[in-house]
Amino acid sequence: MEQHTAMPGEQIFRITDIEVAMSQIDDKIVGIFRFESSGPLKRGPILLVIAEINGTGYVYDQLIDTINEEAERSRNLTIEVDADPVTRFEKIVQNLNDAVGRFLEREPTPINWSRVNIYVIELSEGHLCLTGLGQLMNMFLQKQGDGSFKTYDLFGSLEQPVDVNPKKVFASIICGDVNMGDVLVAGSRNLDRLRNELRMKERLTTLPPVTAALEIRQDLERQAIPDDFVAVVVAAMPSDQPKPLPPVPVEPQGKSTASIERLRMTEASTTRQLAPSIAPRNADTTKGEPLAPIIGGPLGLLNKMRRLVSKERVRDVATMTSLRGMNAGFGTFLTKKRKSLLVGIVALTLLILVIGSLVKYQRTVAAERAAWNSTYDGAKGIIERAQGESVYSEDKARRSLSEADALLTGLDVATNDRKQAVDKLKDGAKELKEKLRRLVTVPQPAQIYALPTEIADGALLSPILFKGNLVAADRSSRSIVALNLTTRDAKKITLPDGAANPVALAPGRESVIVAMDDGKLFAVNVASGDVGPLSIGSGKAQAMTDIVYYANRLYRLDATGGQIWRYPSASGGFGSEQAYLQAASTNLNNAVSLAIDSNVYVLTSNGQMARFYAGGQDGFSLSPVDPPLQSGNAMWTMADGQYVGVADSQNKRALLFTKEGRLVAQYVSPAFKGPRDLVADEATKKMYVVDGNALYELALP
């Protein structure tokens, strides 16, 4: 176990390797290569190179050596560069591409890039950057505020071209922050199907990284699988050393500290305030009382009135008697002076009320404006964050855009300025949404076959590729249609009289296997047109929903029974059935389609997809799409391919995903009534879609 250098109390990376070598044959190259500073004071970033090459030729060894040598050289060159991690990593990737390009120019032996899976990762100061080629197992476990973890396919977020450019093998990079508690595990592809069995997520989120890696390796060794496994665990953890306390400032001798100075200033201010009360000045009786300044505000005028009212009345008895005589019986309290004073008081009161109302209104307006600006700035920041997340994780970007939409919907747009500002933000979010939707609009797809227009839609179904032909079932005439993809000639083969309706086709070794809705099977020789029955063991199976022929066995999807049945090949057909599913959390009673590579995929009518291996369900799921995938009619994949296709007639589209569940494209067209089935040939980059009773040809990415 190694750890990246950090200042005391800061974040460090703990890196642990998992290596188990039990392969009986030398058929591939796997390894993890680490480049970092040596010695007790490690500095600079860490570079990790993870490689899995399905081949052992000399050229592949030289390719690995070239990448490792350049990775070490570039790291040493850029270690002292004062630049942000992204700029530094871009330089390293450029150097790697140049080195590989020079190697390929002088190397006569061609490289089969479909066999090469190499990823380069840089770790530095809470930051992670990566680039890569091919596919490797990986899980990025991001720790949430409540202590839980969210799982992301980090490598699947990296955009990769379909064809490798020899001068730019590493075509793109992604970078992002790594926070305390985050964990990344990456390794050879054979670990992908064992991640649940090895309880990777549970161990990596509950145990220290070294302990988790040790238990995973021990489990692999106990299972004794004849293969080579490698993986690396990177955990972001706090440093064991505490942060140093801040230094205490030292005052020069003979001078007061800041606190003493503040004490003296307070003492002087207090003395000035209390002095008139302790030792009042002698009143100057030679001058009249000065007028309080009205400009000083309402308080100045009030003080003046208070002093006028509170003046001492005349205490001379003779004067008081003469005053009474002058107004005997006709005196009044509201003298002219007092009336003026009362009018002034009323006017002042109204003025105070008006000023108070204005101040309160202005405060309310200011508070509302501040709240609006805060919400607007928050939505703007989330949209800007989603722009970056779209490179790092499209699912995260979609969630951020939904959060921004909720904030923008609640904003008041009563004024023109506010409406324009909100509309501008919505336009920016809409542009990113369209990008994340990955729409591929085909104005006029190429129609290569169609049944007569008078036949009701849904008669043409279950397209498969078989020996250069596109084969489909025609329920309207109980026949099989074989379309030569080179000449585009169509051949129709009629099923025996009295046969039930076909429901599914599967390519066999020498013929096409046709499943009927009454549970029977037929073998159709496309070349000769011969049709013959196939035996199949009877037992617990209740329905014939879909079939797949894989690894010398027939797999049968039974939606009514909620099971997948497996039949071994036998003379004249297939033997007794065996239940394939051992544990499943998905209800298969609404299953509609089946596909198999080394895993078994099942699509349900509500658009959910489940994946199984060795009879157990793993945590596979499709990434969210816009609009959401809430219905599904059929699916397709192939053993050596990289895509999974889904037909969605409700939303009139065909969708393409990677086998990690990431959306690649949504195919839509004005010509579509509602795609019901599909099949693809990744070698020729063609996809064939059944829509209505027509077959359309589309181009794969």
PDB file of C-alpha atoms in Angstrom, residues 370-528:
ATOM      1  CA  ALA A 370     -31.945  39.643  -2.990  1.00  0.00           C
ATOM      2  CA  ALA A 371     -33.902  36.356  -2.808  1.00  0.00           C
ATOM      3  CA  TRP A 372     -34.569  36.460  -6.569  1.00  0.00           C
ATOM      4  CA  ASN A 373     -30.933  37.157  -7.374  1.00  0.00           C
ATOM      5  CA  SER A 374     -29.810  34.373  -5.028  1.00  0.00           C
ATOM      6  CA  THR A 375     -32.116  31.841  -6.699  1.00  0.00           C
ATOM      7  CA  TYR A 376     -31.114  33.023 -10.170  1.00  0.00           C
ATOM      8  CA  ASP A 377     -27.401  32.824  -9.351  1.00  0.00           C
ATOM      9  CA  GLY A 378     -27.935  29.358  -7.862  1.00  0.00           C
ATOM     10  CA  ALA A 379     -29.659  28.105 -11.031  1.00  0.00           C
ATOM     11  CA  LYS A 380     -26.931  29.661 -13.188  1.00  0.00           C
ATOM     12  CA  GLY A 381     -24.222  27.982 -11.132  1.00  0.00           C
ATOM     13  CA  ILE A 382     -25.946  24.589 -11.366  1.00  0.00           C
ATOM     14  CA  ILE A 383     -26.242  24.872 -15.167  1.00  0.00           C
ATOM     15  CA  GLU A 384     -22.555  25.807 -15.417  1.00  0.00           C
ATOM     16  CA  ARG A 385     -21.735  22.837 -13.204  1.00  0.00           C
ATOM     17  CA  ALA A 386     -23.823  20.567 -15.443  1.00  0.00           C
ATOM     18  CA  GLN A 387     -21.723  21.716 -18.420  1.00  0.00           C
ATOM     19  CA  GLY A 388     -18.659  20.244 -16.756  1.00  0.00           C
ATOM     20  CA  GLU A 389     -20.486  17.175 -15.491  1.00  0.00           C
ATOM     21  CA  SER A 390     -21.609  16.332 -19.023  1.00  0.00           C
ATOM     22  CA  VAL A 391     -18.002  15.313 -19.717  1.00  0.00           C
ATOM     23  CA  TYR A 392     -17.509  13.558 -16.388  1.00  0.00           C
ATOM     24  CA  SER A 393     -20.920  11.902 -15.888  1.00  0.00           C
ATOM     25  CA  GLU A 394     -23.952  12.499 -18.119  1.00  0.00           C
ATOM     26  CA  ASP A 395     -26.319  11.078 -15.491  1.00  0.00           C
ATOM     27  CA  LYS A 396     -25.061  13.626 -12.959  1.00  0.00           C
ATOM     28  CA  ALA A 397     -25.466  16.410 -15.533  1.00  0.00           C
ATOM     29  CA  ARG A 398     -29.090  15.386 -16.153  1.00  0.00           C
ATOM     30  CA  ARG A 399     -29.846  15.502 -12.421  1.00  0.00           C
ATOM     31  CA  SER A 400     -28.243  18.947 -12.147  1.00  0.00           C
ATOM     32  CA  LEU A 401     -30.351  20.243 -15.039  1.00  0.00           C
ATOM     33  CA  SER A 402     -33.526  18.965 -13.357  1.00  0.00           C
ATOM     34  CA  GLU A 403     -32.498  20.815 -10.187  1.00  0.00           C
ATOM     35  CA  ALA A 404     -31.894  24.005 -12.182  1.00  0.00           C
ATOM     36  CA  ASP A 405     -35.287  23.659 -13.919  1.00  0.00           C
ATOM     37  CA  ALA A 406     -37.029  23.497 -10.548  1.00  0.00           C
ATOM     38  CA  LEU A 407     -35.329  26.728  -9.438  1.00  0.00           C
ATOM     39  CA  LEU A 408     -36.063  28.578 -12.688  1.00  0.00           C
ATOM     40  CA  THR A 409     -39.731  27.517 -12.660  1.00  0.00           C
ATOM     41  CA  GLY A 410     -40.210  29.178  -9.267  1.00  0.00           C
ATOM     42  CA  LEU A 411     -38.705  32.536 -10.322  1.00  0.00           C
ATOM     43  CA  ASP A 412     -40.949  35.576 -10.845  1.00  0.00           C
ATOM     44  CA  VAL A 413     -40.734  36.913 -14.423  1.00  0.00           C
ATOM     45  CA  ALA A 414     -43.100  39.885 -14.069  1.00  0.00           C
ATOM     46  CA  THR A 415     -40.584  42.379 -15.442  1.00  0.00           C
ATOM     47  CA  ASN A 416     -39.081  42.267 -18.908  1.00  0.00           C
ATOM     48  CA  ASP A 417     -35.498  42.235 -17.590  1.00  0.00           C
ATOM     49  CA  ARG A 418     -36.182  39.244 -15.378  1.00  0.00           C
ATOM     50  CA  LYS A 419     -37.962  37.381 -18.151  1.00  0.00           C
ATOM     51  CA  GLN A 420     -35.041  37.922 -20.531  1.00  0.00           C
ATOM     52  CA  ALA A 421     -32.524  36.767 -17.914  1.00  0.00           C
ATOM     53  CA  VAL A 422     -34.504  33.591 -17.122  1.00  0.00           C
ATOM     54  CA  ASP A 423     -35.115  32.834 -20.808  1.00  0.00           C
ATOM     55  CA  LYS A 424     -31.383  33.146 -21.482  1.00  0.00           C
ATOM     56  CA  LEU A 425     -30.600  30.603 -18.769  1.00  0.00           C
ATOM     57  CA  LYS A 426     -33.319  28.259 -20.009  1.00  0.00           C
ATOM     58  CA  ASP A 427     -31.923  28.447 -23.540  1.00  0.00           C
ATOM     59  CA  GLY A 428     -28.476  27.457 -22.257  1.00  0.00           C
ATOM     60  CA  ALA A 429     -29.942  24.550 -20.290  1.00  0.00           C
ATOM     61  CA  LYS A 430     -32.036  23.491 -23.296  1.00  0.00           C
ATOM     62  CA  GLU A 431     -28.952  23.371 -25.514  1.00  0.00           C
ATOM     63  CA  LEU A 432     -27.191  21.070 -23.022  1.00  0.00           C
ATOM     64  CA  LYS A 433     -30.319  18.935 -22.653  1.00  0.00           C
ATOM     65  CA  GLU A 434     -30.455  18.408 -26.399  1.00  0.00           C
ATOM     66  CA  LYS A 435     -26.824  17.369 -26.370  1.00  0.00           C
ATOM     67  CA  LEU A 436     -27.452  14.887 -23.546  1.00  0.00           C
ATOM     68  CA  ARG A 437     -30.481  13.462 -25.370  1.00  0.00           C
ATOM     69  CA  ARG A 438     -28.113  12.264 -28.119  1.00  0.00           C
ATOM     70  CA  LEU A 439     -30.822  12.450 -30.766  1.00  0.00           C
ATOM     71  CA  VAL A 440     -29.996  11.115 -34.214  1.00  0.00           C
ATOM     72  CA  THR A 441     -32.730  12.239 -36.594  1.00  0.00           C
ATOM     73  CA  VAL A 442     -32.973  10.284 -39.842  1.00  0.00           C
ATOM     74  CA  PRO A 443     -35.186  12.293 -42.241  1.00  0.00           C
ATOM     75  CA  GLN A 444     -35.731   9.405 -44.658  1.00  0.00           C
ATOM     76  CA  PRO A 445     -34.337   6.004 -43.581  1.00  0.00           C
ATOM     77  CA  ALA A 446     -33.566   3.440 -46.300  1.00  0.00           C
ATOM     78  CA  GLN A 447     -36.419   0.929 -46.577  1.00  0.00           C
ATOM     79  CA  ILE A 448     -35.058  -2.452 -47.689  1.00  0.00           C
ATOM     80  CA  TYR A 449     -38.188  -4.635 -47.402  1.00  0.00           C
ATOM     81  CA  ALA A 450     -41.886  -4.265 -46.615  1.00  0.00           C
ATOM     82  CA  LEU A 451     -45.036  -6.411 -46.572  1.00  0.00           C
ATOM     83  CA  PRO A 452     -48.065  -5.317 -48.617  1.00  0.00           C
ATOM     84  CA  THR A 453     -49.766  -2.221 -47.195  1.00  0.00           C
ATOM     85  CA  GLU A 454     -53.113  -3.999 -46.672  1.00  0.00           C
ATOM     86  CA  ILE A 455     -51.589  -6.258 -43.984  1.00  0.00           C
ATOM     87  CA  ALA A 456     -52.082  -5.012 -40.420  1.00  0.00           C
ATOM     88  CA  ASP A 457     -48.964  -3.743 -38.642  1.00  0.00           C
ATOM     89  CA  GLY A 458     -47.127  -6.218 -36.442  1.00  0.00           C
ATOM     90  CA  ALA A 459     -46.998  -9.145 -38.861  1.00  0.00           C
ATOM     91  CA  LEU A 460     -43.236  -8.774 -39.485  1.00  0.00           C
ATOM     92  CA  LEU A 461     -41.131  -9.630 -36.422  1.00  0.00           C
ATOM     93  CA  SER A 462     -37.912 -10.998 -34.869  1.00  0.00           C
ATOM     94  CA  PRO A 463     -35.192  -9.944 -37.357  1.00  0.00           C
ATOM     95  CA  ILE A 464     -31.865 -11.833 -37.121  1.00  0.00           C
ATOM     96  CA  LEU A 465     -28.634 -11.897 -39.123  1.00  0.00           C
ATOM     97  CA  PHE A 466     -27.702 -15.315 -40.519  1.00  0.00           C
ATOM     98  CA  LYS A 467     -24.948 -16.077 -43.070  1.00  0.00           C
ATOM     99  CA  GLY A 468     -25.226 -12.830 -45.024  1.00  0.00           C
ATOM    100  CA  ASN A 469     -29.032 -12.727 -44.827  1.00  0.00           C
ATOM    101  CA  LEU A 470     -31.464 -10.650 -42.834  1.00  0.00           C
ATOM    102  CA  VAL A 471     -34.125 -13.139 -41.737  1.00  0.00           C
ATOM    103  CA  ALA A 472     -37.531 -12.271 -40.213  1.00  0.00           C
ATOM    104  CA  ALA A 473     -40.835 -14.007 -39.506  1.00  0.00           C
ATOM    105  CA  ASP A 474     -44.036 -13.115 -41.378  1.00  0.00           C
ATOM    106  CA  ARG A 475     -47.052 -14.035 -39.241  1.00  0.00           C
ATOM    107  CA  SER A 476     -49.518 -12.973 -41.948  1.00  0.00           C
ATOM    108  CA  SER A 477     -48.451 -15.893 -44.197  1.00  0.00           C
ATOM    109  CA  ARG A 478     -46.819 -18.159 -41.555  1.00  0.00           C
ATOM    110  CA  SER A 479     -43.538 -17.969 -43.388  1.00  0.00           C
ATOM    111  CA  ILE A 480     -39.900 -16.975 -43.026  1.00  0.00           C
ATOM    112  CA  VAL A 481     -38.477 -14.114 -45.148  1.00  0.00           C
ATOM    113  CA  ALA A 482     -34.736 -14.220 -45.998  1.00  0.00           C
ATOM    114  CA  LEU A 483     -33.309 -10.998 -47.500  1.00  0.00           C
ATOM    115  CA  ASN A 484     -29.864 -11.251 -49.115  1.00  0.00           C
ATOM    116  CA  LEU A 485     -28.030  -8.139 -47.858  1.00  0.00           C
ATOM    117  CA  THR A 486     -25.725  -8.073 -50.882  1.00  0.00           C
ATOM    118  CA  THR A 487     -28.260  -8.441 -53.712  1.00  0.00           C
ATOM    119  CA  ARG A 488     -31.331  -7.310 -51.689  1.00  0.00           C
ATOM    120  CA  ASP A 489     -33.266 -10.278 -53.125  1.00  0.00           C
ATOM    121  CA  ALA A 490     -36.025 -11.581 -50.836  1.00  0.00           C
ATOM    122  CA  LYS A 491     -36.818 -15.283 -50.449  1.00  0.00           C
ATOM    123  CA  LYS A 492     -39.952 -16.550 -48.675  1.00  0.00           C
ATOM    124  CA  ILE A 493     -39.983 -20.000 -46.999  1.00  0.00           C
ATOM    125  CA  THR A 494     -43.411 -21.272 -45.950  1.00  0.00           C
ATOM    126  CA  LEU A 495     -43.814 -23.135 -42.662  1.00  0.00           C
ATOM    127  CA  PRO A 496     -45.620 -26.523 -42.619  1.00  0.00           C
ATOM    128  CA  ASP A 497     -49.419 -26.636 -42.895  1.00  0.00           C
ATOM    129  CA  GLY A 498     -51.127 -26.587 -39.555  1.00  0.00           C
ATOM    130  CA  ALA A 499     -48.165 -24.930 -37.820  1.00  0.00           C
ATOM    131  CA  ALA A 500     -48.882 -22.293 -35.195  1.00  0.00           C
ATOM    132  CA  ASN A 501     -47.752 -18.675 -35.533  1.00  0.00           C
ATOM    133  CA  PRO A 502     -44.022 -17.941 -35.218  1.00  0.00           C
ATOM    134  CA  VAL A 503     -43.025 -15.780 -32.241  1.00  0.00           C
ATOM    135  CA  ALA A 504     -39.211 -15.669 -32.333  1.00  0.00           C
ATOM    136  CA  LEU A 505     -36.179 -16.589 -34.444  1.00  0.00           C
ATOM    137  CA  ALA A 506     -32.624 -17.473 -33.409  1.00  0.00           C
ATOM    138  CA  PRO A 507     -29.560 -18.180 -35.565  1.00  0.00           C
ATOM    139  CA  GLY A 508     -28.407 -21.784 -35.100  1.00  0.00           C
ATOM    140  CA  ARG A 509     -25.258 -23.494 -36.352  1.00  0.00           C
ATOM    141  CA  GLU A 510     -26.553 -24.560 -39.778  1.00  0.00           C
ATOM    142  CA  SER A 511     -30.151 -23.336 -39.819  1.00  0.00           C
ATOM    143  CA  VAL A 512     -32.517 -20.770 -38.380  1.00  0.00           C
ATOM    144  CA  ILE A 513     -34.421 -21.915 -35.274  1.00  0.00           C
ATOM    145  CA  VAL A 514     -38.094 -20.852 -35.345  1.00  0.00           C
ATOM    146  CA  ALA A 515     -40.113 -20.819 -32.089  1.00  0.00           C
ATOM    147  CA  MET A 516     -43.908 -21.136 -32.374  1.00  0.00           C
ATOM    148  CA  ASP A 517     -46.464 -19.777 -29.936  1.00  0.00           C
ATOM    149  CA  ASP A 518     -47.560 -23.341 -29.076  1.00  0.00           C
ATOM    150  CA  GLY A 519     -44.042 -24.171 -27.784  1.00  0.00           C
ATOM    151  CA  LYS A 520     -42.819 -26.142 -30.816  1.00  0.00           C
ATOM    152  CA  LEU A 521     -39.597 -25.567 -32.733  1.00  0.00           C
ATOM    153  CA  PHE A 522     -38.674 -25.785 -36.427  1.00  0.00           C
ATOM    154  CA  ALA A 523     -35.319 -25.660 -38.223  1.00  0.00           C
ATOM    155  CA  VAL A 524     -35.284 -23.666 -41.487  1.00  0.00           C
ATOM    156  CA  ASN A 525     -32.432 -24.108 -43.976  1.00  0.00           C
ATOM    157  CA  VAL A 526     -32.223 -20.685 -45.640  1.00  0.00           C
ATOM    158  CA  ALA A 527     -30.107 -21.906 -48.558  1.00  0.00           C
ATOM    159  CA  SER A 528     -32.262 -24.911 -49.545  1.00  0.00           C
TER     160      SER A 528
END
